[in-house]
PDB file of C-alpha atoms in Angstrom:
ATOM      1  CA  ASN A  78      -0.028  -0.104  -0.104  1.00 68.00           C
ATOM      2  CA  ALA A  79       1.177   3.428  -0.877  1.00 81.00           C
ATOM      3  CA  GLY A  80      -0.818   4.974   2.022  1.00 93.00           C
ATOM      4  CA  VAL A  81      -1.434   8.859   1.253  1.00 95.00           C
ATOM      5  CA  THR A  82       0.038  10.335  -1.528  1.00 95.00           C
ATOM      6  CA  GLN A  83       0.284  14.182  -2.245  1.00 96.00           C
ATOM      7  CA  THR A  84       1.464  15.810  -5.313  1.00 95.00           C
ATOM      8  CA  PRO A  85       3.518  17.829  -5.923  1.00 96.00           C
ATOM      9  CA  LYS A  86       5.990  18.113  -3.272  1.00 95.00           C
ATOM     10  CA  PHE A  87       6.932  21.865  -3.680  1.00 95.00           C
ATOM     11  CA  ARG A  88       5.240  24.401  -5.767  1.00 96.00           C
ATOM     12  CA  ILE A  89       5.754  28.333  -6.229  1.00 97.00           C
ATOM     13  CA  LEU A  90       2.887  30.311  -7.226  1.00 97.00           C
ATOM     14  CA  LYS A  91       2.535  34.048  -8.160  1.00 97.00           C
ATOM     15  CA  ILE A  92      -0.123  36.077  -6.415  1.00 97.00           C
ATOM     16  CA  GLY A  93      -3.445  35.581  -8.030  1.00 96.00           C
ATOM     17  CA  GLN A  94      -2.678  32.235  -9.859  1.00 97.00           C
ATOM     18  CA  SER A  95      -4.507  29.071  -9.186  1.00 96.00           C
ATOM     19  CA  MET A  96      -3.606  25.766  -8.515  1.00 96.00           C
ATOM     20  CA  THR A  97      -4.903  22.077  -7.159  1.00 97.00           C
ATOM     21  CA  LEU A  98      -3.127  20.072  -4.769  1.00 97.00           C
ATOM     22  CA  GLN A  99      -3.687  16.332  -5.305  1.00 97.00           C
ATOM     23  CA  CYS A 100      -4.300  13.792  -2.759  1.00 97.00           C
ATOM     24  CA  THR A 101      -5.165  10.118  -2.854  1.00 97.00           C
ATOM     25  CA  GLN A 102      -5.325   7.249  -0.239  1.00 97.00           C
ATOM     26  CA  ASP A 103      -5.451   3.443  -1.202  1.00 95.00           C
ATOM     27  CA  MET A 104      -6.411   2.409   2.324  1.00 93.00           C
ATOM     28  CA  ASN A 105     -10.182   2.648   1.553  1.00 92.00           C
ATOM     29  CA  HIS A 106     -10.408   5.285   4.399  1.00 92.00           C
ATOM     30  CA  ASN A 107     -13.871   6.945   4.783  1.00 90.00           C
ATOM     31  CA  TYR A 108     -12.676  10.059   6.332  1.00 91.00           C
ATOM     32  CA  MET A 109      -9.911  12.589   4.476  1.00 93.00           C
ATOM     33  CA  TYR A 110      -8.522  15.941   5.630  1.00 93.00           C
ATOM     34  CA  TRP A 111      -6.606  18.663   4.432  1.00 96.00           C
ATOM     35  CA  TYR A 112      -4.303  20.541   7.114  1.00 95.00           C
ATOM     36  CA  ARG A 113      -2.086  23.429   6.750  1.00 96.00           C
ATOM     37  CA  GLN A 114       0.968  23.701   9.060  1.00 93.00           C
ATOM     38  CA  ASP A 115       2.545  27.197   9.886  1.00 91.00           C
ATOM     39  CA  PRO A 116       5.918  27.553  11.885  1.00 81.00           C
ATOM     40  CA  GLY A 117       4.898  27.504  15.610  1.00 77.00           C
ATOM     41  CA  MET A 118       1.260  27.002  15.076  1.00 80.00           C
ATOM     42  CA  GLY A 119       0.633  23.357  14.716  1.00 84.00           C
ATOM     43  CA  LEU A 120      -1.744  22.086  12.251  1.00 90.00           C
ATOM     44  CA  LYS A 121      -4.955  24.068  11.307  1.00 92.00           C
ATOM     45  CA  LEU A 122      -7.885  22.117   9.551  1.00 92.00           C
ATOM     46  CA  ILE A 123      -8.776  23.497   5.987  1.00 95.00           C
ATOM     47  CA  TYR A 124     -11.565  21.047   5.062  1.00 95.00           C
ATOM     48  CA  TYR A 125     -12.543  17.621   5.692  1.00 92.00           C
ATOM     49  CA  SER A 126     -14.688  14.789   4.034  1.00 93.00           C
ATOM     50  CA  VAL A 127     -16.673  11.992   5.750  1.00 89.00           C
ATOM     51  CA  GLY A 128     -17.223  10.152   2.533  1.00 92.00           C
ATOM     52  CA  ALA A 129     -17.567  10.528  -0.912  1.00 94.00           C
ATOM     53  CA  GLY A 130     -19.726  13.529  -2.010  1.00 94.00           C
ATOM     54  CA  ILE A 131     -19.793  15.143   1.494  1.00 94.00           C
ATOM     55  CA  THR A 132     -17.139  17.982   2.498  1.00 95.00           C
ATOM     56  CA  ASP A 133     -17.357  20.526   5.272  1.00 93.00           C
ATOM     57  CA  LYS A 134     -15.308  23.441   6.374  1.00 94.00           C
ATOM     58  CA  GLY A 135     -12.540  23.144   9.063  1.00 91.00           C
ATOM     59  CA  GLU A 136     -11.170  26.060  10.933  1.00 90.00           C
ATOM     60  CA  VAL A 137      -9.610  27.904   8.089  1.00 95.00           C
ATOM     61  CA  PRO A 138     -11.215  27.366   4.989  1.00 96.00           C
ATOM     62  CA  ASN A 139     -11.124  30.774   3.212  1.00 96.00           C
ATOM     63  CA  GLY A 140      -9.508  30.767  -0.031  1.00 96.00           C
ATOM     64  CA  TYR A 141      -9.890  27.130  -0.649  1.00 97.00           C
ATOM     65  CA  ASN A 142     -12.224  24.605  -2.153  1.00 97.00           C
ATOM     66  CA  VAL A 143     -12.471  20.817  -2.154  1.00 97.00           C
ATOM     67  CA  SER A 144     -14.423  18.191  -3.758  1.00 96.00           C
ATOM     68  CA  ARG A 145     -14.748  14.327  -3.011  1.00 97.00           C
ATOM     69  CA  SER A 146     -16.068  12.693  -6.010  1.00 96.00           C
ATOM     70  CA  THR A 147     -14.403   9.189  -4.740  1.00 96.00           C
ATOM     71  CA  THR A 148     -13.292   7.490  -1.737  1.00 95.00           C
ATOM     72  CA  GLU A 149      -9.709   7.608  -2.889  1.00 96.00           C
ATOM     73  CA  ASP A 150      -9.040  11.297  -3.956  1.00 97.00           C
ATOM     74  CA  PHE A 151      -9.502  14.468  -2.209  1.00 98.00           C
ATOM     75  CA  PRO A 152      -8.020  17.413  -4.205  1.00 98.00           C
ATOM     76  CA  LEU A 153      -7.415  21.012  -2.588  1.00 98.00           C
ATOM     77  CA  ARG A 154      -7.935  24.026  -4.929  1.00 97.00           C
ATOM     78  CA  LEU A 155      -6.478  27.437  -4.495  1.00 96.00           C
ATOM     79  CA  GLU A 156      -8.235  30.018  -6.631  1.00 90.00           C
ATOM     80  CA  LEU A 157      -6.521  33.190  -6.205  1.00 94.00           C
ATOM     81  CA  ALA A 158      -3.447  32.530  -4.467  1.00 95.00           C
ATOM     82  CA  ALA A 159      -2.203  35.045  -1.470  1.00 96.00           C
ATOM     83  CA  PRO A 160       1.062  35.428   0.381  1.00 96.00           C
ATOM     84  CA  SER A 161      -1.108  34.198   3.345  1.00 95.00           C
ATOM     85  CA  GLN A 162      -1.299  30.825   1.691  1.00 96.00           C
ATOM     86  CA  THR A 163       2.509  30.167   1.894  1.00 96.00           C
ATOM     87  CA  SER A 164       2.461  27.245   4.057  1.00 96.00           C
ATOM     88  CA  VAL A 165       2.997  23.270   4.135  1.00 95.00           C
ATOM     89  CA  TYR A 166      -0.158  21.314   3.147  1.00 97.00           C
ATOM     90  CA  PHE A 167      -0.884  18.193   4.628  1.00 95.00           C
ATOM     91  CA  CYS A 168      -3.568  15.554   3.401  1.00 96.00           C
ATOM     92  CA  ALA A 169      -4.528  12.959   5.780  1.00 94.00           C
ATOM     93  CA  SER A 170      -7.178  10.169   6.040  1.00 93.00           C
ATOM     94  CA  SER A 171      -8.749   7.744   8.792  1.00 90.00           C
ATOM     95  CA  TYR A 172     -11.019   5.143   9.200  1.00 85.00           C
ATOM     96  CA  GLU A 173     -13.601   6.122  11.715  1.00 72.00           C
ATOM     97  CA  VAL A 174     -14.698   2.662  12.681  1.00 66.00           C
ATOM     98  CA  ARG A 175     -14.888   1.558  16.093  1.00 60.00           C
ATOM     99  CA  MET A 176     -11.478   2.953  17.662  1.00 60.00           C
ATOM    100  CA  ASN A 177      -9.592   2.894  14.586  1.00 62.00           C
ATOM    101  CA  THR A 178      -9.341   6.881  14.496  1.00 77.00           C
ATOM    102  CA  GLU A 179      -5.820   7.610  14.049  1.00 86.00           C
ATOM    103  CA  ALA A 180      -4.803   9.698  10.742  1.00 89.00           C
ATOM    104  CA  PHE A 181      -2.508   8.734   8.269  1.00 92.00           C
ATOM    105  CA  PHE A 182      -0.572  11.595   6.707  1.00 94.00           C
ATOM    106  CA  GLY A 183       0.833  12.509   3.458  1.00 94.00           C
ATOM    107  CA  GLN A 184       4.341  13.716   3.100  1.00 93.00           C
ATOM    108  CA  GLY A 185       3.316  17.144   2.362  1.00 94.00           C
ATOM    109  CA  THR A 186       3.400  20.173  -0.104  1.00 95.00           C
ATOM    110  CA  ARG A 187       5.340  22.985   0.272  1.00 95.00           C
ATOM    111  CA  LEU A 188       3.575  26.019  -1.230  1.00 96.00           C
ATOM    112  CA  THR A 189       5.282  29.356  -1.612  1.00 96.00           C
ATOM    113  CA  VAL A 190       3.103  32.341  -3.065  1.00 96.00           C
ATOM    114  CA  VAL A 191       5.185  35.253  -4.256  1.00 96.00           C
TER     115      VAL A 191
ATOM    116  CA  ALA B 150     -13.750  24.944  22.517  1.00 79.00           C
ATOM    117  CA  GLN B 151     -11.360  22.007  22.589  1.00 87.00           C
ATOM    118  CA  SER B 152      -7.658  22.950  23.210  1.00 92.00           C
ATOM    119  CA  VAL B 153      -4.358  21.289  23.472  1.00 94.00           C
ATOM    120  CA  ALA B 154      -1.396  22.951  25.208  1.00 95.00           C
ATOM    121  CA  GLN B 155       2.280  21.871  24.611  1.00 96.00           C
ATOM    122  CA  PRO B 156       3.894  24.135  27.103  1.00 95.00           C
ATOM    123  CA  GLU B 157       7.420  23.282  25.730  1.00 96.00           C
ATOM    124  CA  ASP B 158       8.610  24.497  22.407  1.00 94.00           C
ATOM    125  CA  GLN B 159      11.620  22.445  22.685  1.00 96.00           C
ATOM    126  CA  VAL B 160      12.949  19.577  25.067  1.00 98.00           C
ATOM    127  CA  ASN B 161      16.554  18.454  25.138  1.00 98.00           C
ATOM    128  CA  VAL B 162      17.733  15.447  26.695  1.00 98.00           C
ATOM    129  CA  ALA B 163      20.932  13.398  26.821  1.00 98.00           C
ATOM    130  CA  GLU B 164      20.940  10.086  25.121  1.00 98.00           C
ATOM    131  CA  GLY B 165      19.965   7.146  27.523  1.00 97.00           C
ATOM    132  CA  ASN B 166      18.362   9.339  29.810  1.00 98.00           C
ATOM    133  CA  PRO B 167      14.521   9.398  30.234  1.00 97.00           C
ATOM    134  CA  LEU B 168      12.379  11.919  28.175  1.00 97.00           C
ATOM    135  CA  THR B 169       8.910  13.423  28.889  1.00 97.00           C
ATOM    136  CA  VAL B 170       6.955  15.618  26.381  1.00 98.00           C
ATOM    137  CA  LYS B 171       4.151  17.588  28.205  1.00 98.00           C
ATOM    138  CA  CYS B 172       0.723  17.831  26.936  1.00 98.00           C
ATOM    139  CA  THR B 173      -2.297  19.148  28.608  1.00 98.00           C
ATOM    140  CA  TYR B 174      -5.937  19.297  26.934  1.00 97.00           C
ATOM    141  CA  SER B 175      -9.420  20.617  27.233  1.00 95.00           C
ATOM    142  CA  VAL B 176     -12.459  18.962  25.816  1.00 92.00           C
ATOM    143  CA  SER B 177     -16.188  18.477  26.487  1.00 89.00           C
ATOM    144  CA  GLY B 178     -16.819  15.009  27.505  1.00 89.00           C
ATOM    145  CA  ASN B 179     -14.581  12.008  27.089  1.00 89.00           C
ATOM    146  CA  PRO B 180     -11.273  12.403  25.253  1.00 92.00           C
ATOM    147  CA  TYR B 181      -9.718  10.623  22.536  1.00 92.00           C
ATOM    148  CA  LEU B 182      -6.043  11.515  22.813  1.00 94.00           C
ATOM    149  CA  PHE B 183      -3.172  10.961  20.259  1.00 95.00           C
ATOM    150  CA  TRP B 184       0.492  11.616  19.760  1.00 97.00           C
ATOM    151  CA  TYR B 185       2.200  11.950  16.493  1.00 96.00           C
ATOM    152  CA  VAL B 186       6.116  12.424  15.614  1.00 96.00           C
ATOM    153  CA  GLN B 187       7.067  14.527  12.567  1.00 94.00           C
ATOM    154  CA  TYR B 188      10.703  14.068  11.134  1.00 92.00           C
ATOM    155  CA  PRO B 189      12.228  16.658   8.925  1.00 87.00           C
ATOM    156  CA  ASN B 190      10.292  17.152   5.486  1.00 83.00           C
ATOM    157  CA  ARG B 191       7.975  14.415   6.275  1.00 86.00           C
ATOM    158  CA  GLY B 192       4.325  14.053   7.118  1.00 88.00           C
ATOM    159  CA  LEU B 193       3.072  13.122  10.909  1.00 92.00           C
ATOM    160  CA  GLN B 194       3.304   9.496  11.924  1.00 94.00           C
ATOM    161  CA  PHE B 195       1.060   7.775  14.329  1.00 93.00           C
ATOM    162  CA  LEU B 196       2.772   7.054  17.534  1.00 96.00           C
ATOM    163  CA  LEU B 197      -0.016   6.141  20.077  1.00 95.00           C
ATOM    164  CA  LYS B 198      -3.724   6.645  21.197  1.00 93.00           C
ATOM    165  CA  TYR B 199      -5.574   6.796  24.434  1.00 94.00           C
ATOM    166  CA  ILE B 200      -9.469   5.872  23.706  1.00 90.00           C
ATOM    167  CA  THR B 201     -10.576   4.101  26.812  1.00 87.00           C
ATOM    168  CA  GLY B 202      -9.213   1.573  29.419  1.00 87.00           C
ATOM    169  CA  ASP B 203      -5.739   1.551  30.795  1.00 90.00           C
ATOM    170  CA  ASN B 204      -4.393   4.971  31.565  1.00 93.00           C
ATOM    171  CA  LEU B 205      -0.907   4.034  30.570  1.00 96.00           C
ATOM    172  CA  VAL B 206      -0.686   3.383  26.852  1.00 95.00           C
ATOM    173  CA  LYS B 207       2.157   1.759  24.856  1.00 95.00           C
ATOM    174  CA  GLY B 208       2.999   2.959  21.307  1.00 93.00           C
ATOM    175  CA  SER B 209       5.628   2.748  18.719  1.00 90.00           C
ATOM    176  CA  TYR B 210       9.481   2.986  18.993  1.00 92.00           C
ATOM    177  CA  GLY B 211       9.182   2.192  22.916  1.00 95.00           C
ATOM    178  CA  PHE B 212       7.202   5.110  23.851  1.00 97.00           C
ATOM    179  CA  GLU B 213       4.394   5.381  26.175  1.00 97.00           C
ATOM    180  CA  ALA B 214       1.963   7.859  27.693  1.00 98.00           C
ATOM    181  CA  GLU B 215      -0.215   8.323  30.572  1.00 96.00           C
ATOM    182  CA  PHE B 216      -3.595   9.605  30.550  1.00 96.00           C
ATOM    183  CA  ASN B 217      -4.331  11.454  33.731  1.00 96.00           C
ATOM    184  CA  LYS B 218      -8.028  12.696  33.883  1.00 94.00           C
ATOM    185  CA  SER B 219      -7.948  14.757  37.018  1.00 95.00           C
ATOM    186  CA  GLN B 220      -4.999  16.708  35.541  1.00 96.00           C
ATOM    187  CA  THR B 221      -6.292  16.564  31.871  1.00 96.00           C
ATOM    188  CA  SER B 222      -2.735  15.657  30.886  1.00 97.00           C
ATOM    189  CA  PHE B 223      -1.300  13.052  28.289  1.00 98.00           C
ATOM    190  CA  HIS B 224       2.453  13.438  28.529  1.00 98.00           C
ATOM    191  CA  LEU B 225       4.551  11.305  26.201  1.00 98.00           C
ATOM    192  CA  LYS B 226       7.525   9.215  28.138  1.00 98.00           C
ATOM    193  CA  LYS B 227      10.244   7.075  26.856  1.00 97.00           C
ATOM    194  CA  PRO B 228      12.719   5.446  29.593  1.00 97.00           C
ATOM    195  CA  SER B 229      15.915   5.849  27.308  1.00 97.00           C
ATOM    196  CA  ALA B 230      16.391   8.188  24.699  1.00 97.00           C
ATOM    197  CA  LEU B 231      17.828   7.809  21.301  1.00 97.00           C
ATOM    198  CA  VAL B 232      19.357  10.217  19.107  1.00 96.00           C
ATOM    199  CA  SER B 233      17.186   8.742  16.352  1.00 95.00           C
ATOM    200  CA  ASP B 234      13.929  10.224  18.576  1.00 96.00           C
ATOM    201  CA  SER B 235      15.091  13.661  17.694  1.00 96.00           C
ATOM    202  CA  ALA B 236      11.988  15.017  15.865  1.00 96.00           C
ATOM    203  CA  LEU B 237       8.830  17.262  16.358  1.00 95.00           C
ATOM    204  CA  TYR B 238       5.979  15.761  18.443  1.00 97.00           C
ATOM    205  CA  PHE B 239       2.308  16.835  18.203  1.00 95.00           C
ATOM    206  CA  CYS B 240      -0.177  16.065  20.825  1.00 96.00           C
ATOM    207  CA  ALA B 241      -3.847  16.037  19.461  1.00 94.00           C
ATOM    208  CA  VAL B 242      -7.386  15.731  21.063  1.00 92.00           C
ATOM    209  CA  ARG B 243     -10.998  14.917  20.062  1.00 88.00           C
ATOM    210  CA  ALA B 244     -14.131  14.366  21.856  1.00 86.00           C
ATOM    211  CA  SER B 245     -15.314  10.732  21.583  1.00 82.00           C
ATOM    212  CA  GLY B 246     -18.569   9.751  19.987  1.00 74.00           C
ATOM    213  CA  GLY B 247     -19.166  10.040  16.186  1.00 69.00           C
ATOM    214  CA  TYR B 248     -16.919  12.101  14.198  1.00 70.00           C
ATOM    215  CA  GLN B 249     -15.223  14.918  16.145  1.00 75.00           C
ATOM    216  CA  LYS B 250     -12.901  17.341  14.764  1.00 79.00           C
ATOM    217  CA  VAL B 251      -9.248  16.745  16.091  1.00 86.00           C
ATOM    218  CA  THR B 252      -7.326  19.530  17.390  1.00 88.00           C
ATOM    219  CA  PHE B 253      -3.465  19.614  17.479  1.00 90.00           C
ATOM    220  CA  GLY B 254      -1.090  21.318  19.800  1.00 92.00           C
ATOM    221  CA  THR B 255       1.937  23.565  18.375  1.00 92.00           C
ATOM    222  CA  GLY B 256       4.146  20.661  18.852  1.00 94.00           C
ATOM    223  CA  THR B 257       7.452  20.264  20.692  1.00 96.00           C
ATOM    224  CA  LYS B 258      10.774  19.819  19.218  1.00 96.00           C
ATOM    225  CA  LEU B 259      12.726  16.928  20.994  1.00 97.00           C
ATOM    226  CA  GLN B 260      16.497  17.070  20.707  1.00 97.00           C
ATOM    227  CA  VAL B 261      18.478  14.122  21.950  1.00 97.00           C
ATOM    228  CA  ILE B 262      22.115  15.173  22.563  1.00 97.00           C
ATOM    229  CA  PRO B 263      24.855  12.340  22.064  1.00 95.00           C
TER     230      PRO B 263
END
């Protein structure tokens, strides 16, 4: 199993550009998440999904959009990139059945907006 | 609102000595508690969790954590530190029952000195 795979690993965007961060998991997990990690701030939840076709906002959703058309894929869309979106982005998934609640993380996407 | 506090930004310990990384939490109802480790340029990896049962939880790589309900703490411990344990450690909490959002602490950098 590959686990959670994120692409790209690094990206530099100009202000106002758009991009999609890809995330796919092969563990048949029902829940998927997008976090951003800023220095000294821990992880902040951007969006999450409890299953295909269902998404909901997290703590910091502004400037982002998501979709979940399949169990495996959960892309994150940045429409108009801003310097405040410079961060490291992590996709994660979990299997929320019984007590299997721990999350599995991808290796991250380091995004710089200039 | 639920929260997690990791009061130490950095913990330094000599190789072979015991280590403790502190975590306190606030949540409504019974907590689910987690520890994750992050190595440089990598995603978070699950170490251990407390859901219910024995207050002393054992996890990967010889780590353990003790759930203390009265002190609302979940400190991470290891009897003998290794240089390879040097990493960033995150504590996380969520409420029990159904799907509940997870809140992460800001992380503690563990430096094991040879």
